[in-house]
Structure formats: C-alpha cells, structure tokens
Amino acid sequence: MKDLLLGIDIGTTGTKCTFYSLDGSVAASAYREYPMLRPHPGWAEQDPALWWEAVCGNLRRCFDSGKVEAGRVAAVGVSCTNAVTLVDSRGEALCNALGLHDQRSSSQLEWLRAHVGAETVLRRTGNRLAKGSFALPRLKWLQENCPDAVERSYKFLTPGGYVIQHLTGEFVINHSRANLTLMADILTGDWAYDIVDAAGFPRRLLPRSLPACAVAGEVSRAAAEATGLLPGTPVAAGNVDTVAATMAAGAVEPGDMAITIGSSGRLCYISDRPILDERLLNCESPVPGRWTVIQTTDNAGVSLRWFRDVFGGVLAESAQREGLPIYTALSRAAAETEPGAGGLIYLPYLSGEQSPIWDPDARGVFFGAGLGTGYGHFVRAVMEGVAFSLRDCLELVRGNVPAPELIPLGGGAANSPEWCQIFADVLNIPVSRFPLPETETLGDAITAAGCAGLDGLPFDFGKRLCAAGERFEPRPELAAMYDELFARYRSLYQKLRSEFCKANNSIC
C-alpha cells in the first residue's frame, strides 16, 4: 500500500529526510549536518557530494529503523537552499557549489547591469539584479574564472536538481528555483532566452524547467541501491525551500502570510500576481495562479549557530551535565534574561543582508555591551536581532498588504518557545508555533502528494495544523520598549553603512 510520502530538504548546513503518512504525521526522519566552506573571505561554498551522501545516509537510517518500508512510498518531493554548481553528463559536480552567502561576484553584477539591465531583469523575472539569492551573477563568475569547467559542463544545477539527477538521471530545475536564477519568466517559469543570451550564458547549460508537482523522473536502479527506495518511485520537480515551507505553514491563498526561520529567515506573502518591487523576491507557488512574495534575512538561524560554534563552549559542559541539547541551553539563557537584553543590540548581518536593505557589505555587530552585560544578554540579543530583521521586512510588506491577525512560525526557531515569544513581542502580532518539527519537508511531502495524485495532503493542509499550534500573544507592556529598540536597530545600520562599505573596499 502506497501510504507514505518522502520529503527531502537540502539545506545550507544540513539535509533532512522525513517520511510522512497521508494524515501528515511523521513516520521516520533523519538529519545530517555538513560544513560550509570558506576558502577565501566573502566566499561561501558547499561540496555537492555531501548532499547526496546525506540523502543516502538519512534514508538508510530511516529504513534501518524499521519504521518505514520502501514499498509504501508513493512519491518523493525535494526542496533546497540557494546554491549553484556545474555538472558533467553523469551529474557529477565539476566544482564546489557557490552558496547563498557567497559575495564574490561584484564585478559580474556590474557587467550584468550594463549589458542586460536591472529594469529588464525586474520586468521579465520579477526579481532584482543582485547577488545572494540569485544565481546569474555567480554563474557569470564561474564563466569568467573557471572557463575549463564551464566548457566541460553539461548543465548547471541547484542542490535540489543535483539530488533529483542522482535519484532519476534527469537534469531539471523547478519553476520557483528557476525564478531565482534571474533567467526565467516570472509568469510562466520558462527560460527567458532574451536575458540568457544578453548575459552570454550558454543555452546548452540550462536544465529543463518544470512546475513543482510535475514528475521530474523516477528513482533509478542505481539510486535504489544507494538509498533503499524502490526503482520507479516518482520524484516531483519540487520547490525552493522557502516556498515549500510557506505552503506547509498554510499560506496558500492571497493575503496569507508565514515566517520560516531556518539558516536564513523568510517572511512570505501569497499573492495572485507578482509584486514588481525590487526590495521583494517573487517565486511561483505550487498552487496554480499563485505567487510567493518573499523577504529574506540571510543570517537568522545561522546567527545562533555561529554564536553556538564560537561561544557555545561556555554552556556546553553544564548542558551536557544536565542532558540538554546546546540549543535548549541557549534558549534557556535567553529566557532567564530580561526582554531588551539590557539594551544590547545585535545586527545579524554576518555575510551581508538582503531584505530590505540589500547590502552585501553589511556585517554583524553587537552594540551596547557594558560591564553588566552577561552571557544571556548576548544570546537574547541574537534572538531579538533576528526578530528585528524580520520586523524590518514586515514594515515594507505592510505598505502593500494589511497586517495579518496571526502569523504561522516554522523552522528551527519554532523549537524555542522563548524565540517564538520574542517574535510575537517584536512584531507585535500573535504568532502560531508550527506543531511539526519542520515545514520544508512537509511542504515537499505535499508537493509529492500532488505529483502522485493523492488527496491525503492537499495544498491547504497546513492551515489546520497552524490552527492547532501553540499561540504566542504579544505582551502590550513590552511594545514601547521594542519600538524604541527597533528604531535604534535601524538607526545603527544607517550610521554604520558607510563604514561597512569602506571596510569591504567597496564603492560607497
């Protein structure tokens, strides 16, 4: 009986594979972390081989647990983070993938402005000509700096496309991910060959662009041996991780909104048309005739992971002694610290920032430390700083749409009740904590259900989950304090903007 759906999410710092029953419950799940590679300042790379190794290892662990059987899997959905790599005709990577936080393509960006045009890109693709979320500047960098690899390449792929190729042998990209290459038509998802040609990018390197629920291919015999899946299992084209997470949170109709806090933070709004504002990102939604309008802050969960890696040793011993995960210990330290972190403010711009400031030169800052500042103040300031960055995004969206009565919150931050409360307080809007461990893989499973023609997980399945999620109400007594701290947060960036620019030897 085909009563399971598999969601695979290829993230910036790790890959999760989760099997869902048709009622949305988790049958089995596994996660594997891997490093970000930083061979030079401003560079951010990933080893594509680790994506596939993580998928194979995760699936083997799930099957070995005895909780799931390959014969029960109806279909597979895949979502992914933003990275690009070049592959040969066998699907093997010819170079490391250039990731979301990579900032090396400044000169290529200026060339594209001059030869393609920012207005043309915005009008045709629905997105701004910029680094970070968008693939084209990084692909131009590879053309100019790795010409031999480009010459030997068969296609360029994103992480989801790389995993799908290893599962099926097919070279594809989904419409939402194609939207963020700056080379696809925002209304159709098809390649915009006028931009491709003007950019000088070889057409032969373009994978097939497919809607989210289209069948990209079937699991091959070789992939079945590597993963434990059955040959012939259909694999959907999939989504951008943000789009999958937003759908899973129940945001599917115009006016719906959701927040997902993973490695990056995403505030998303569903629209019946793209919103052509260069401060916003537009992607096709899995729901026909809908678009996911995205604002993204690059260093949300990454900020807490960075703090864990650099300063977590202070808590590691006591956390281990109490049998607590380190993130639980960090959340407790924040909960034991008064709101406002004693006036300590954190700008979460560790590798530049996207929405709404779009400044690749911005960097992380702690402001206001004094002799009375303790460890918990720093932890809480990180959490509040990420919430301020999402409020900065929300202020822009409020100019286009009414504020929602409730915002679903998913991703890793939803595991921390204290962080959920911080978001409610800083945004001054009730927050519903998503009741499942993650939203991306659930969105993948919903996409897989659409691919397989199953009714068990409809597009709006997440609405009933969010209605049952724990609700966090903003505390009125904190509103004035957070308004003041948020104003200071924005002011700090404006005052430091030119210093960031000088520190990175950019043209100010």
Coordinates of C-alpha atoms in Angstrom, one line a residue:
M1 CA 0.0 0.0 0.0
K2 CA 1.4 3.4 -1.0
D3 CA 0.6 5.3 2.1
L4 CA 3.9 7.3 2.7
L5 CA 5.3 10.5 1.1
L6 CA 9.0 11.4 1.4
G7 CA 10.2 15.0 1.8
I8 CA 13.9 15.8 1.2
D9 CA 15.2 19.3 2.1
I10 CA 18.8 20.2 1.1
G11 CA 19.7 23.0 3.4
T12 CA 22.7 25.3 3.8
T13 CA 24.1 23.5 6.8
G14 CA 22.5 20.0 6.6
T15 CA 20.0 17.8 4.8
K16 CA 16.8 16.4 6.4
C17 CA 14.7 13.5 5.0
T18 CA 11.3 12.9 6.5
F19 CA 8.6 10.3 5.7
Y20 CA 5.0 11.4 6.2
S21 CA 1.8 9.4 6.5
L22 CA -1.1 10.6 4.5
D23 CA -2.6 12.2 7.6
G24 CA 0.6 14.4 7.9
S25 CA 2.1 12.6 10.8
V26 CA 5.9 11.9 10.8
A27 CA 6.7 8.2 10.3
A28 CA 10.5 8.5 10.3
S29 CA 13.1 11.2 9.9
A30 CA 16.8 11.7 9.8
Y31 CA 19.2 14.7 9.6
R32 CA 22.8 15.0 8.7
E33 CA 24.9 18.2 9.1
Y34 CA 27.8 19.3 6.9
P35 CA 30.1 22.3 6.8
M36 CA 30.0 25.5 4.9
L37 CA 33.3 26.0 3.1
R38 CA 35.0 29.4 3.1
P39 CA 38.2 29.2 1.1
H40 CA 38.5 33.0 0.9
P41 CA 36.9 36.0 2.6
G42 CA 33.5 36.6 1.2
W43 CA 33.3 33.1 -0.4
A44 CA 30.7 30.5 0.7
E45 CA 30.9 27.1 -0.9
Q46 CA 29.4 23.6 -0.4
D47 CA 30.6 20.2 -1.6
P48 CA 27.8 18.8 -3.7
A49 CA 28.8 15.2 -3.0
L50 CA 27.9 15.8 0.7
W51 CA 24.3 16.5 -0.4
W52 CA 23.9 13.1 -1.9
E53 CA 25.8 11.3 0.9
A54 CA 23.5 13.0 3.4
V55 CA 20.4 11.8 1.5
C56 CA 21.7 8.2 1.2
G57 CA 22.7 8.1 4.8
N58 CA 19.5 9.6 6.1
L59 CA 17.3 7.2 4.0
R60 CA 19.3 4.2 5.1
R61 CA 18.9 5.2 8.7
C62 CA 15.1 5.6 8.3
F63 CA 14.7 2.2 6.6
D64 CA 17.0 0.5 9.1
S65 CA 14.8 1.8 11.9
G66 CA 12.0 -0.5 10.7
K67 CA 9.5 2.4 10.9
V68 CA 9.1 2.7 7.1
E69 CA 9.3 0.4 4.1
A70 CA 10.3 1.4 0.6
G71 CA 7.3 -0.2 -0.9
R72 CA 4.9 2.2 0.9
V73 CA 6.5 5.3 -0.6
A74 CA 4.1 6.9 -3.2
A75 CA 6.3 9.8 -4.3
V76 CA 9.3 12.0 -3.4
G77 CA 9.4 15.8 -3.1
V78 CA 12.6 17.8 -2.9
S79 CA 13.3 21.4 -1.8
C80 CA 16.6 23.1 -1.5
T81 CA 18.7 26.1 -0.5
N82 CA 20.2 28.5 -2.9
A83 CA 23.5 27.3 -4.4
V84 CA 24.7 26.6 -8.0
T85 CA 27.1 24.1 -9.4
L86 CA 28.3 22.8 -12.7
V87 CA 27.9 19.1 -13.5
D88 CA 29.0 16.7 -16.3
S89 CA 26.7 14.4 -18.3
R90 CA 26.8 11.9 -15.4
G91 CA 25.6 14.5 -12.9
E92 CA 28.9 14.8 -11.1
A93 CA 30.0 18.2 -9.9
L94 CA 32.9 19.9 -11.6
C95 CA 33.3 22.4 -8.9
N96 CA 32.1 23.3 -5.4
A97 CA 28.7 24.8 -5.3
L98 CA 28.6 28.6 -4.8
G99 CA 26.2 29.2 -1.9
L100 CA 23.6 31.7 -0.7
H101 CA 26.2 33.7 1.4
D102 CA 28.8 33.9 -1.4
Q103 CA 29.7 37.5 -2.2
R104 CA 32.4 37.2 -4.8
S105 CA 30.5 38.3 -8.0
S106 CA 30.5 42.1 -7.6
S107 CA 32.2 42.8 -10.9
Q108 CA 29.9 40.3 -12.7
L109 CA 26.9 42.1 -11.2
E110 CA 28.1 45.4 -12.6
W111 CA 28.7 43.8 -16.1
L112 CA 25.1 42.5 -16.0
R113 CA 23.7 45.9 -15.1
A114 CA 25.5 47.4 -18.1
H115 CA 24.7 44.6 -20.6
V116 CA 21.4 43.2 -19.5
G117 CA 19.9 46.0 -17.4
A118 CA 18.3 46.0 -13.9
E119 CA 14.9 47.2 -15.3
T120 CA 14.8 44.4 -17.9
V121 CA 15.6 41.8 -15.3
L122 CA 12.9 43.1 -12.8
R123 CA 10.3 43.3 -15.5
R124 CA 10.9 39.8 -17.0
T125 CA 11.9 37.8 -14.0
G126 CA 10.1 39.6 -11.2
N127 CA 13.3 40.0 -9.2
R128 CA 16.1 42.4 -8.7
L129 CA 19.5 42.1 -10.2
A130 CA 21.6 41.3 -7.2
K131 CA 23.9 38.8 -5.5
G132 CA 22.9 36.4 -2.8
S133 CA 19.6 34.8 -3.7
F134 CA 20.1 35.0 -7.4
A135 CA 22.2 32.5 -9.5
L136 CA 23.1 34.5 -12.6
P137 CA 25.9 36.7 -11.1
R138 CA 27.5 33.5 -9.6
L139 CA 27.2 31.7 -12.9
K140 CA 28.9 34.6 -14.7
W141 CA 31.7 34.4 -12.1
L142 CA 32.2 30.7 -13.0
Q143 CA 32.2 31.6 -16.7
E144 CA 35.0 34.1 -16.2
N145 CA 37.0 32.3 -13.6
C146 CA 36.5 28.6 -14.3
P147 CA 36.2 28.5 -18.2
D148 CA 37.5 24.9 -18.4
A149 CA 34.8 23.7 -16.0
V150 CA 32.2 25.6 -18.0
E151 CA 33.5 24.1 -21.2
R152 CA 33.3 20.6 -19.8
S153 CA 29.9 21.1 -18.2
Y154 CA 26.7 19.5 -19.3
K155 CA 24.3 21.5 -17.2
F156 CA 24.2 23.8 -14.2
L157 CA 22.2 22.5 -11.2
T158 CA 20.9 23.7 -7.8
P159 CA 21.1 21.4 -4.8
G160 CA 17.6 20.0 -5.4
G161 CA 18.3 19.5 -9.1
Y162 CA 21.6 17.7 -8.1
V163 CA 19.8 15.3 -5.8
I164 CA 17.0 14.7 -8.3
Q165 CA 19.6 13.9 -11.0
H166 CA 21.2 11.4 -8.7
L167 CA 17.8 9.9 -7.9
T168 CA 16.5 9.8 -11.5
G169 CA 19.2 10.6 -14.0
E170 CA 17.2 13.7 -15.2
F171 CA 18.5 17.2 -15.3
V172 CA 15.8 19.6 -14.1
I173 CA 15.0 22.7 -12.2
N174 CA 11.6 23.7 -10.7
H175 CA 9.9 26.9 -11.6
S176 CA 10.3 28.6 -8.2
R177 CA 14.1 27.9 -8.2
A178 CA 14.3 29.0 -11.9
N179 CA 12.6 32.3 -10.9
L180 CA 15.6 33.0 -8.6
T181 CA 18.2 32.4 -11.4
L182 CA 17.2 35.8 -13.0
M183 CA 16.9 33.9 -16.3
A184 CA 13.2 32.7 -16.2
D185 CA 9.9 34.4 -17.0
I186 CA 8.1 35.2 -13.7
L187 CA 4.7 34.5 -15.3
T188 CA 5.4 31.1 -17.0
G189 CA 8.6 29.7 -15.3
D190 CA 10.1 29.1 -18.8
W191 CA 13.6 30.3 -19.6
A192 CA 13.7 34.0 -20.7
Y193 CA 16.1 33.4 -23.6
D194 CA 16.4 37.2 -24.3
I195 CA 18.1 37.5 -20.9
V196 CA 20.1 34.3 -21.2
D197 CA 21.5 35.4 -24.5
A198 CA 22.2 39.0 -23.4
A199 CA 24.0 37.7 -20.4
G200 CA 26.2 35.5 -22.6
F201 CA 25.2 32.3 -20.7
P202 CA 25.2 29.2 -22.9
R203 CA 21.7 27.8 -23.5
R204 CA 23.1 24.3 -23.5
L205 CA 23.7 24.5 -19.8
L206 CA 20.1 25.2 -18.9
P207 CA 18.2 22.2 -17.3
R208 CA 14.5 21.6 -18.0
S209 CA 12.3 23.9 -16.0
L210 CA 9.2 22.2 -14.6
P211 CA 6.2 23.1 -12.3
A212 CA 6.5 22.0 -8.7
C213 CA 4.2 18.9 -8.9
A214 CA 5.4 17.7 -12.3
V215 CA 7.1 14.3 -12.4
A216 CA 10.8 15.1 -12.9
G217 CA 11.6 11.4 -13.2
E218 CA 11.6 8.0 -11.4
V219 CA 14.1 6.5 -9.0
S220 CA 16.7 4.6 -11.0
R221 CA 18.1 1.2 -10.1
A222 CA 21.4 2.7 -9.1
A223 CA 19.7 5.2 -6.9
A224 CA 17.5 2.5 -5.4
E225 CA 20.7 0.5 -4.4
A226 CA 22.2 3.7 -2.8
T227 CA 19.1 4.8 -0.9
G228 CA 16.9 1.9 -0.3
L229 CA 14.0 3.4 -2.3
L230 CA 12.2 1.3 -4.9
P231 CA 13.0 1.7 -8.5
G232 CA 10.3 3.6 -10.4
T233 CA 9.2 5.7 -7.4
P234 CA 8.1 9.1 -8.9
V235 CA 10.1 12.2 -7.9
A236 CA 8.5 15.7 -8.1
A237 CA 10.3 18.7 -9.6
G238 CA 9.9 20.4 -6.2
N239 CA 10.3 23.9 -4.8
V240 CA 12.6 26.5 -3.3
D241 CA 12.8 25.6 0.4
T242 CA 11.1 28.8 1.3
V243 CA 8.2 28.1 -1.0
A244 CA 7.8 24.6 0.4
A245 CA 7.9 25.9 4.0
T246 CA 5.4 28.6 3.3
M247 CA 2.9 26.2 1.7
A248 CA 3.3 23.8 4.6
A249 CA 2.5 26.6 7.1
G250 CA -0.8 27.0 5.4
A251 CA -0.1 30.2 3.4
V252 CA -1.7 29.3 0.0
E253 CA -4.3 31.9 -0.7
P254 CA -3.8 35.6 -1.5
G255 CA -3.3 37.5 1.7
D256 CA -1.9 34.6 3.7
M257 CA 1.5 35.2 5.4
A258 CA 4.1 32.9 7.1
I259 CA 7.5 33.1 8.7
T260 CA 10.1 30.4 8.5
I261 CA 13.4 30.7 10.4
G262 CA 16.0 28.2 9.3
S263 CA 19.5 29.1 8.3
S264 CA 18.0 32.2 6.8
G265 CA 14.8 33.9 7.8
R266 CA 11.9 34.3 5.4
L267 CA 8.7 36.4 5.7
C268 CA 6.4 35.3 2.9
Y269 CA 3.1 36.6 1.5
I270 CA 0.9 34.9 -1.0
S271 CA -0.3 37.0 -4.0
D272 CA -2.4 36.4 -7.1
R273 CA 0.3 38.3 -9.1
P274 CA 4.0 39.0 -8.8
I275 CA 4.7 42.3 -7.0
L276 CA 7.4 44.1 -9.0
D277 CA 9.2 45.9 -6.2
E278 CA 13.0 45.4 -6.3
R279 CA 13.0 45.1 -2.5
L280 CA 10.9 41.9 -2.8
L281 CA 11.5 38.4 -4.3
N282 CA 8.9 36.7 -6.4
C283 CA 8.5 32.9 -6.9
E284 CA 5.9 30.8 -8.5
S285 CA 3.8 29.0 -5.8
P286 CA 2.9 25.3 -6.1
V287 CA -0.7 26.4 -6.2
P288 CA -1.6 27.3 -9.8
G289 CA -2.1 31.0 -10.3
R290 CA -0.4 32.0 -7.0
W291 CA 3.0 33.6 -6.3
T292 CA 5.0 33.5 -3.1
V293 CA 6.4 37.0 -2.4
I294 CA 9.5 36.7 -0.2
Q295 CA 11.6 38.8 2.0
T296 CA 14.6 37.1 3.3
T297 CA 17.2 37.9 6.0
D298 CA 20.3 35.9 5.3
N299 CA 21.6 35.2 8.8
A300 CA 18.7 34.1 11.0
G301 CA 19.4 30.6 12.3
V302 CA 23.0 31.0 11.0
S303 CA 23.4 33.7 13.7
L304 CA 22.6 31.4 16.5
R305 CA 24.6 28.6 15.0
W306 CA 27.6 31.0 14.7
F307 CA 27.2 32.0 18.3
R308 CA 26.9 28.4 19.3
D309 CA 30.1 27.5 17.4
V310 CA 32.1 30.4 18.7
F311 CA 30.8 31.0 22.2
G312 CA 28.8 27.8 23.0
G313 CA 31.6 26.3 25.0
V314 CA 30.6 28.4 27.9
L315 CA 27.4 26.4 28.2
A316 CA 28.5 23.1 26.7
E317 CA 29.7 21.5 29.9
S318 CA 26.7 22.4 32.1
A319 CA 24.3 21.4 29.2
Q320 CA 26.0 18.0 28.9
R321 CA 25.8 17.5 32.6
E322 CA 22.1 18.2 32.6
G323 CA 21.5 16.2 29.4
L324 CA 20.3 19.2 27.5
P325 CA 20.9 19.9 23.8
I326 CA 23.1 23.1 23.4
Y327 CA 20.3 25.0 21.6
T328 CA 17.9 24.3 24.6
A329 CA 20.6 25.6 26.9
L330 CA 20.9 28.7 24.8
S331 CA 17.2 29.3 24.7
R332 CA 17.1 28.9 28.5
A333 CA 19.8 31.5 28.8
A334 CA 17.7 33.9 26.8
A335 CA 14.6 33.1 28.8
E336 CA 16.4 33.9 32.0
T337 CA 17.4 37.4 30.6
E338 CA 15.1 40.3 30.7
P339 CA 13.4 41.4 27.4
G340 CA 15.5 44.0 25.6
A341 CA 18.8 42.2 26.5
G342 CA 19.9 45.1 28.8
G343 CA 20.0 47.4 25.8
L344 CA 22.4 45.2 23.8
I345 CA 21.5 45.2 20.1
Y346 CA 22.7 42.7 17.5
L347 CA 22.7 43.4 13.8
P348 CA 22.5 40.0 12.1
Y349 CA 24.5 40.8 9.0
L350 CA 27.2 38.3 9.3
S351 CA 27.5 37.9 5.5
G352 CA 25.7 40.9 4.2
E353 CA 22.0 41.2 4.1
Q354 CA 19.1 41.0 1.6
S355 CA 15.7 42.3 2.5
P356 CA 15.0 45.1 3.0
I357 CA 18.5 46.8 2.9
W358 CA 20.1 44.7 0.1
D359 CA 23.6 45.5 1.3
P360 CA 26.3 42.8 0.7
D361 CA 28.9 44.8 2.7
A362 CA 26.9 44.9 5.9
R363 CA 28.4 42.8 8.8
G364 CA 27.3 41.6 12.2
V365 CA 27.5 44.0 15.2
F366 CA 26.9 43.8 18.9
F367 CA 26.2 47.3 20.2
G368 CA 25.8 48.5 23.8
A369 CA 27.8 46.0 25.8
G370 CA 28.9 47.1 29.2
L371 CA 30.3 45.8 32.5
G372 CA 26.9 44.4 33.4
T373 CA 26.4 42.6 30.1
G374 CA 26.2 38.8 30.7
Y375 CA 26.2 35.7 28.6
G376 CA 22.4 35.6 28.5
H377 CA 22.3 39.2 27.2
F378 CA 24.3 38.1 24.1
V379 CA 22.1 35.1 23.4
R380 CA 18.9 37.1 23.8
A381 CA 20.3 40.0 21.7
V382 CA 21.0 37.5 18.8
M383 CA 17.4 36.2 19.0
E384 CA 16.0 39.8 19.2
G385 CA 18.3 41.0 16.4
V386 CA 16.9 38.3 14.1
A387 CA 13.4 39.3 15.1
F388 CA 14.2 43.0 14.4
S389 CA 15.4 42.0 10.9
L390 CA 12.1 40.3 10.2
R391 CA 10.2 43.4 11.6
D392 CA 12.2 45.5 9.1
C393 CA 10.9 43.2 6.4
L394 CA 7.3 43.3 7.8
E395 CA 7.3 47.1 7.7
L396 CA 7.9 47.0 4.0
V397 CA 5.1 44.4 3.4
R398 CA 2.7 46.5 5.5
G399 CA 3.0 49.1 2.8
N400 CA 1.5 46.7 0.3
V401 CA -0.9 44.5 2.3
P402 CA -2.8 44.6 5.6
A403 CA -1.2 43.1 8.7
P404 CA -2.4 39.6 9.4
E405 CA -4.2 38.7 12.6
L406 CA -1.9 35.7 13.1
I407 CA 1.4 34.6 11.6
P408 CA 2.5 31.0 11.5
L409 CA 6.1 30.5 12.5
G410 CA 8.0 27.4 11.4
G411 CA 11.6 26.3 11.1
G412 CA 14.2 25.7 13.7
A413 CA 13.3 28.8 15.7
A414 CA 9.9 27.3 16.4
N415 CA 11.6 24.7 18.6
S416 CA 12.4 27.5 21.1
P417 CA 9.3 28.9 23.0
E418 CA 11.4 31.9 24.1
W419 CA 12.2 32.8 20.5
C420 CA 8.6 32.4 19.4
Q421 CA 7.6 34.8 22.2
I422 CA 10.3 37.2 21.1
F423 CA 8.9 37.2 17.6
A424 CA 5.4 37.9 18.9
D425 CA 6.6 40.8 21.1
V426 CA 8.9 42.4 18.5
L427 CA 6.4 42.1 15.6
N428 CA 3.5 42.9 17.9
I429 CA 1.4 40.3 16.1
P430 CA 0.2 36.9 17.5
V431 CA 2.4 34.0 16.4
S432 CA 1.3 30.4 16.0
R433 CA 4.1 27.9 16.5
F434 CA 4.0 25.2 13.8
P435 CA 3.3 21.9 15.6
L436 CA 5.6 19.7 13.4
P437 CA 9.4 19.7 13.6
E438 CA 9.9 21.3 10.3
T439 CA 8.0 22.9 7.5
E440 CA 10.2 22.4 4.5
T441 CA 9.9 18.6 4.3
L442 CA 6.2 18.7 5.0
G443 CA 5.9 21.1 2.0
D444 CA 7.9 18.6 0.0
A445 CA 5.5 15.8 1.0
I446 CA 2.5 18.0 0.0
T447 CA 4.2 18.6 -3.4
A448 CA 4.9 14.8 -3.7
A449 CA 1.2 14.2 -3.0
G450 CA 0.3 16.5 -5.8
C451 CA 2.8 14.7 -8.1
A452 CA 1.3 11.3 -7.2
G453 CA -2.3 12.5 -7.5
L454 CA -3.1 11.7 -3.8
D455 CA -5.7 13.6 -1.8
G456 CA -4.3 13.0 1.7
L457 CA -2.2 16.1 1.9
P458 CA -3.9 18.9 0.0
F459 CA -2.2 22.3 -0.7
D460 CA -4.0 23.9 2.3
F461 CA -3.2 21.1 4.8
G462 CA -1.0 23.4 6.9
K463 CA -4.0 25.6 7.8
R464 CA -5.5 23.0 10.1
L465 CA -2.0 22.4 11.7
C466 CA -1.5 26.1 12.4
A467 CA -4.9 26.4 13.9
A468 CA -3.8 23.8 16.4
G469 CA -0.4 25.3 17.0
E470 CA 0.7 26.9 20.3
R471 CA -0.2 30.6 20.2
F472 CA 2.1 33.3 21.5
E473 CA 0.5 36.7 22.2
P474 CA 2.5 39.9 22.1
R475 CA 2.9 41.4 25.6
P476 CA 1.5 45.0 25.5
E477 CA 3.8 46.2 28.3
L478 CA 6.8 45.5 26.0
A479 CA 5.5 47.2 22.9
A480 CA 7.0 50.7 23.6
M481 CA 10.4 49.3 24.6
Y482 CA 10.7 47.2 21.5
D483 CA 9.5 50.1 19.3
E484 CA 12.4 52.1 20.7
L485 CA 15.0 49.3 20.3
F486 CA 13.8 48.6 16.8
A487 CA 14.2 52.3 15.9
R488 CA 17.7 52.2 17.3
Y489 CA 18.4 49.0 15.4
R490 CA 17.5 50.7 12.1
S491 CA 19.4 53.8 13.0
L492 CA 22.6 51.8 13.8
Y493 CA 22.7 50.3 10.4
Q494 CA 22.2 53.7 8.7
K495 CA 25.1 55.2 10.7
L496 CA 27.4 52.2 10.0
R497 CA 26.5 51.8 6.4
S498 CA 29.4 53.8 5.0
E499 CA 31.8 52.1 7.5
F500 CA 30.7 48.7 6.2
C501 CA 31.3 49.9 2.7
K502 CA 34.8 51.2 3.5
A503 CA 35.8 48.0 5.4
N504 CA 35.0 45.9 2.3
N505 CA 36.8 48.3 -0.1
S506 CA 33.5 48.9 -2.0
I507 CA 32.5 51.9 -3.9
C508 CA 30.4 53.9 -1.4

